[in-house]
């Protein structure tokens, strides 16, 4: 009978000391090729001969010679393994060894930048591209959770997005059961928390991310470094919890850095990766036997995980070390390929694929609600989360007002006397109101949306909804904020500086200013769909707005004096319609006074606002309704553009 290994605290039984000696004990669960009548596992996952290569530029872009050349890089090389339900497999390896890429490959999340060969089978059936999403649950390295929701709310919203046919009480029970399974019940009503306010702990956040995946009862759960950033005790608890989940008839695969030696007993299978190759994959006892047979005993008091990962890593600090460590890694890999462990694994893959009565692929529970119901859930979730951000709400409602106070303080009171700036001050206010409103919208979007976008990226990969649906929910939620915020701003500015004292004109002024503010936010969202970096979006938006106000307003240079191409371009700017509308709203029927001394000859010729309208925007009076329609047409056009942008994002974002 073969030996297996257990850890025994050296010299002091039951000690929690980290130093362990690996001692042989009688094995009872030796895994040998199963006879055909042996009970089959309810689910098995086989990865067969997976290789992934990418084509990369040799040098950086500023070195044009080498940038033109490309080389092919092998990220994964002929990786195969087999795991069965009830097992938890830990993928170990030094940084850059290909752990995450392997996990992405198994989950069908690998991008199309490289060439992927090999196959993934579940229950001996090849998983097709469209099936990956419905078969595997994937927990990313970073937790993408909404900070102001409680744990229970987070899970309830996820359940509502995933499980349509469940009644509200069934969803409540499901959430309660998952919270109990992951020991989260005691923090059910605690908020997740964020960088600037406390919430649940890091380990609890990890468990909420795992719980979100469990709601759909997946048979296979993949986790990318679930213990990163956690203290070692919490990290251990997470792995033990994952092992418990695996024991309940699931397959759990987890990439992990530096597991503690206590976890030796917890993993059912251990895979060690180096330079994209699987150097070893087997159960922990086999691992110690295998490395011993290669001449590498695990020294006493040492963590076998550390020892074996070090042994198989390539040290690139010098070319001599690199050659020597690469040779060692290659020798160990060759020995593994020749070993009985490898033969048994390939036999199991063949056997599961050749079974006559293959079980079906176990898909996650997925009863997606209709598009409208998903929108409803996403909208409720977005509103609940953002409306709890007290400072955020105050800032969103008051930022326009604060900027309006600056303008009002600067202008003080509008005069009707042309010699005292009656014309210039009014145009200045209109220019400011049109030019600055998009910026406040932009600031909101850049501050709030990237976090929602990260969640949408992940949840759309999980198949809960599509990215554009989150975009749509987000923009629906901004309307009340924008309307109230702009109304507060115009109510103050309009009456404080003494613009045309007609309530109807005030309403028109407000209705016009509303649009650039919303457009600023919408356009930023459109750009955030295709540009990952919010800083670049900020700069792009600022430039677009400056260009728009220059070409469209006619304030910097009279539209009639501009080259024809700019005159045509001005029709594409919302600033043209907005400024035209504001000029008419303010100046129509306005009579100026003119008291000497007059600062420039002919200064008193401008007697009323109609002359201003004729000079700046000939025919604008007759276009008033049309301008309103054109201005408001930008909103649905941008919503459409946003949907397209987030559909493009589906192709851009792969992980
Ligand atoms: N699409 C790609 N194009 C170019 N290189 C890639 C691509 N995907 C992965 N790589 C490279 O492959 C190597 C393996 O990456 P991977 O993220 O899988 O490593 P890892 O073992 O998970 O590392 P870590 O533990 O640091 O997260 C890295 O050097 C990475 O830069």
CSV table of N, CA and C in Angstrom, one decimal, residues 119-178:
chain,number,residue,atom,x,y,z
A,119,UNK,N,-8.8,21.9,-25.3
A,119,UNK,CA,-10.2,21.8,-25.1
A,119,UNK,C,-10.5,21.7,-23.6
A,120,UNK,N,-11.7,22.2,-23.2
A,120,UNK,CA,-12.2,22.1,-21.9
A,120,UNK,C,-13.4,21.2,-21.9
A,121,UNK,N,-13.4,20.1,-21.1
A,121,UNK,CA,-14.6,19.2,-21.1
A,121,UNK,C,-15.2,19.3,-19.7
A,122,UNK,N,-16.5,19.2,-19.6
A,122,UNK,CA,-17.2,19.0,-18.4
A,122,UNK,C,-18.1,17.8,-18.5
A,123,UNK,N,-17.9,16.8,-17.6
A,123,UNK,CA,-18.5,15.5,-17.7
A,123,UNK,C,-18.3,14.9,-19.1
A,124,UNK,N,-17.1,15.1,-19.6
A,124,UNK,CA,-16.7,14.5,-20.9
A,124,UNK,C,-17.2,15.2,-22.1
A,125,UNK,N,-18.0,16.2,-21.9
A,125,UNK,CA,-18.6,16.9,-23.0
A,125,UNK,C,-17.8,18.2,-23.2
A,126,UNK,N,-17.5,18.5,-24.5
A,126,UNK,CA,-16.7,19.7,-24.8
A,126,UNK,C,-17.6,20.9,-24.5
A,127,UNK,N,-17.0,21.9,-23.8
A,127,UNK,CA,-17.8,23.1,-23.5
A,127,UNK,C,-17.6,24.0,-24.7
A,128,UNK,N,-18.8,24.4,-25.2
A,128,UNK,CA,-18.7,25.4,-26.4
A,128,UNK,C,-18.6,26.8,-25.8
A,129,UNK,N,-18.2,27.7,-26.7
A,129,UNK,CA,-17.9,29.1,-26.3
A,129,UNK,C,-19.1,29.7,-25.6
A,130,UNK,N,-20.3,29.4,-26.2
A,130,UNK,CA,-21.5,30.1,-25.6
A,130,UNK,C,-21.9,29.5,-24.2
A,131,UNK,N,-21.3,28.3,-23.9
A,131,UNK,CA,-21.7,27.6,-22.7
A,131,UNK,C,-20.8,28.0,-21.5
A,132,UNK,N,-19.6,28.5,-21.7
A,132,UNK,CA,-18.7,28.8,-20.6
A,132,UNK,C,-19.4,29.6,-19.5
A,133,UNK,N,-20.0,30.7,-19.9
A,133,UNK,CA,-20.6,31.7,-19.0
A,133,UNK,C,-21.7,31.0,-18.1
A,134,UNK,N,-22.4,30.1,-18.7
A,134,UNK,CA,-23.5,29.4,-17.9
A,134,UNK,C,-23.0,28.2,-17.1
A,135,UNK,N,-21.8,27.9,-17.3
A,135,UNK,CA,-21.3,26.7,-16.6
A,135,UNK,C,-20.4,27.0,-15.4
A,136,UNK,N,-19.5,28.0,-15.6
A,136,UNK,CA,-18.5,28.3,-14.5
A,136,UNK,C,-18.8,29.6,-13.8
A,137,UNK,N,-18.6,29.6,-12.5
A,137,UNK,CA,-18.6,30.9,-11.8
A,137,UNK,C,-17.2,31.3,-11.6
A,138,UNK,N,-17.0,32.6,-11.7
A,138,UNK,CA,-15.6,33.1,-11.6
A,138,UNK,C,-15.6,34.2,-10.6
A,139,UNK,N,-14.7,34.1,-9.6
A,139,UNK,CA,-14.6,35.2,-8.6
A,139,UNK,C,-13.2,35.9,-8.9
A,140,UNK,N,-13.3,37.2,-9.3
A,140,UNK,CA,-12.1,37.9,-9.7
A,140,UNK,C,-11.3,38.2,-8.4
A,141,UNK,N,-10.0,38.6,-8.7
A,141,UNK,CA,-9.1,39.0,-7.6
A,141,UNK,C,-9.6,40.2,-6.8
A,142,UNK,N,-10.2,41.1,-7.5
A,142,UNK,CA,-10.7,42.3,-6.8
A,142,UNK,C,-12.2,42.2,-6.6
A,143,UNK,N,-12.6,42.7,-5.4
A,143,UNK,CA,-14.0,42.7,-5.1
A,143,UNK,C,-14.7,43.9,-5.7
A,144,UNK,N,-15.6,43.7,-6.6
A,144,UNK,CA,-16.4,44.8,-7.2
A,144,UNK,C,-17.8,44.8,-6.6
A,145,UNK,N,-17.9,45.6,-5.5
A,145,UNK,CA,-19.2,45.6,-4.8
A,145,UNK,C,-19.6,47.0,-4.5
A,146,UNK,N,-20.9,47.3,-4.4
A,146,UNK,CA,-21.3,48.7,-4.2
A,146,UNK,C,-21.2,49.0,-2.7
A,147,UNK,N,-20.5,50.1,-2.4
A,147,UNK,CA,-20.1,50.4,-1.1
A,147,UNK,C,-21.2,50.6,-0.1
A,148,UNK,N,-22.3,51.2,-0.6
A,148,UNK,CA,-23.4,51.7,0.4
A,148,UNK,C,-24.5,50.7,0.6
A,149,UNK,N,-24.4,49.5,-0.1
A,149,UNK,CA,-25.4,48.5,0.1
A,149,UNK,C,-25.0,47.6,1.2
A,150,UNK,N,-26.0,47.0,1.9
A,150,UNK,CA,-25.6,46.0,3.0
A,150,UNK,C,-25.4,44.7,2.3
A,151,UNK,N,-24.8,43.8,3.1
A,151,UNK,CA,-24.5,42.5,2.5
A,151,UNK,C,-25.8,41.8,2.0
A,152,UNK,N,-26.8,41.9,2.7
A,152,UNK,CA,-28.1,41.2,2.3
A,152,UNK,C,-28.6,41.9,1.1
A,153,UNK,N,-28.6,43.2,1.0
A,153,UNK,CA,-29.1,43.9,-0.2
A,153,UNK,C,-28.2,43.5,-1.4
A,154,UNK,N,-26.9,43.5,-1.2
A,154,UNK,CA,-26.0,43.1,-2.3
A,154,UNK,C,-26.5,41.8,-2.9
A,155,UNK,N,-26.6,40.8,-2.0
A,155,UNK,CA,-27.0,39.4,-2.5
A,155,UNK,C,-28.4,39.4,-3.1
A,156,UNK,N,-29.3,40.2,-2.5
A,156,UNK,CA,-30.7,40.1,-2.9
A,156,UNK,C,-30.8,40.7,-4.4
A,157,UNK,N,-30.1,41.8,-4.6
A,157,UNK,CA,-30.1,42.4,-6.0
A,157,UNK,C,-29.5,41.4,-7.0
A,158,UNK,N,-28.4,40.8,-6.6
A,158,UNK,CA,-27.8,39.8,-7.5
A,158,UNK,C,-28.8,38.7,-7.8
A,159,UNK,N,-29.4,38.2,-6.7
A,159,UNK,CA,-30.4,37.1,-6.9
A,159,UNK,C,-31.5,37.5,-7.8
A,160,UNK,N,-32.0,38.8,-7.6
A,160,UNK,CA,-33.1,39.3,-8.5
A,160,UNK,C,-32.7,39.3,-9.9
A,161,UNK,N,-31.4,39.6,-10.2
A,161,UNK,CA,-30.9,39.7,-11.6
A,161,UNK,C,-30.8,38.3,-12.2
A,162,UNK,N,-30.5,37.3,-11.3
A,162,UNK,CA,-30.2,36.0,-11.9
A,162,UNK,C,-31.4,35.1,-11.9
A,163,UNK,N,-32.3,35.2,-10.9
A,163,UNK,CA,-33.4,34.2,-10.7
A,163,UNK,C,-34.8,34.8,-10.9
A,164,UNK,N,-35.3,34.7,-12.0
A,164,UNK,CA,-36.6,35.4,-12.2
A,164,UNK,C,-37.8,34.6,-11.6
A,165,UNK,N,-37.7,33.2,-11.8
A,165,UNK,CA,-38.9,32.5,-11.4
A,165,UNK,C,-39.0,32.3,-9.9
A,166,UNK,N,-38.0,32.8,-9.2
A,166,UNK,CA,-38.1,32.7,-7.7
A,166,UNK,C,-39.0,33.9,-7.2
A,167,UNK,N,-39.9,33.6,-6.3
A,167,UNK,CA,-40.7,34.6,-5.7
A,167,UNK,C,-39.8,35.4,-4.7
A,168,UNK,N,-40.4,36.5,-4.3
A,168,UNK,CA,-39.6,37.4,-3.3
A,168,UNK,C,-39.2,36.6,-2.1
A,169,UNK,N,-40.1,35.8,-1.6
A,169,UNK,CA,-39.8,35.0,-0.4
A,169,UNK,C,-38.7,33.9,-0.7
A,170,UNK,N,-38.8,33.3,-1.9
A,170,UNK,CA,-37.8,32.3,-2.3
A,170,UNK,C,-36.5,32.9,-2.4
A,171,UNK,N,-36.4,34.1,-2.9
A,171,UNK,CA,-35.1,34.8,-3.0
A,171,UNK,C,-34.6,35.2,-1.6
A,172,UNK,N,-35.5,35.6,-0.7
A,172,UNK,CA,-35.0,35.9,0.6
A,172,UNK,C,-34.4,34.6,1.3
A,173,UNK,N,-35.1,33.5,1.1
A,173,UNK,CA,-34.6,32.2,1.7
A,173,UNK,C,-33.3,31.8,1.1
A,174,UNK,N,-33.2,32.0,-0.2
A,174,UNK,CA,-32.0,31.6,-1.0
A,174,UNK,C,-30.8,32.5,-0.4
A,175,UNK,N,-31.0,33.8,-0.3
A,175,UNK,CA,-30.0,34.7,0.2
A,175,UNK,C,-29.6,34.3,1.6
A,176,UNK,N,-30.6,34.0,2.4
A,176,UNK,CA,-30.3,33.6,3.8
A,176,UNK,C,-29.5,32.4,3.9
A,177,UNK,N,-29.8,31.4,3.0
A,177,UNK,CA,-29.1,30.1,3.0
A,177,UNK,C,-27.6,30.3,2.6
A,178,UNK,N,-27.4,31.2,1.5
A,178,UNK,CA,-26.1,31.4,1.1
A,178,UNK,C,-25.3,32.2,2.1
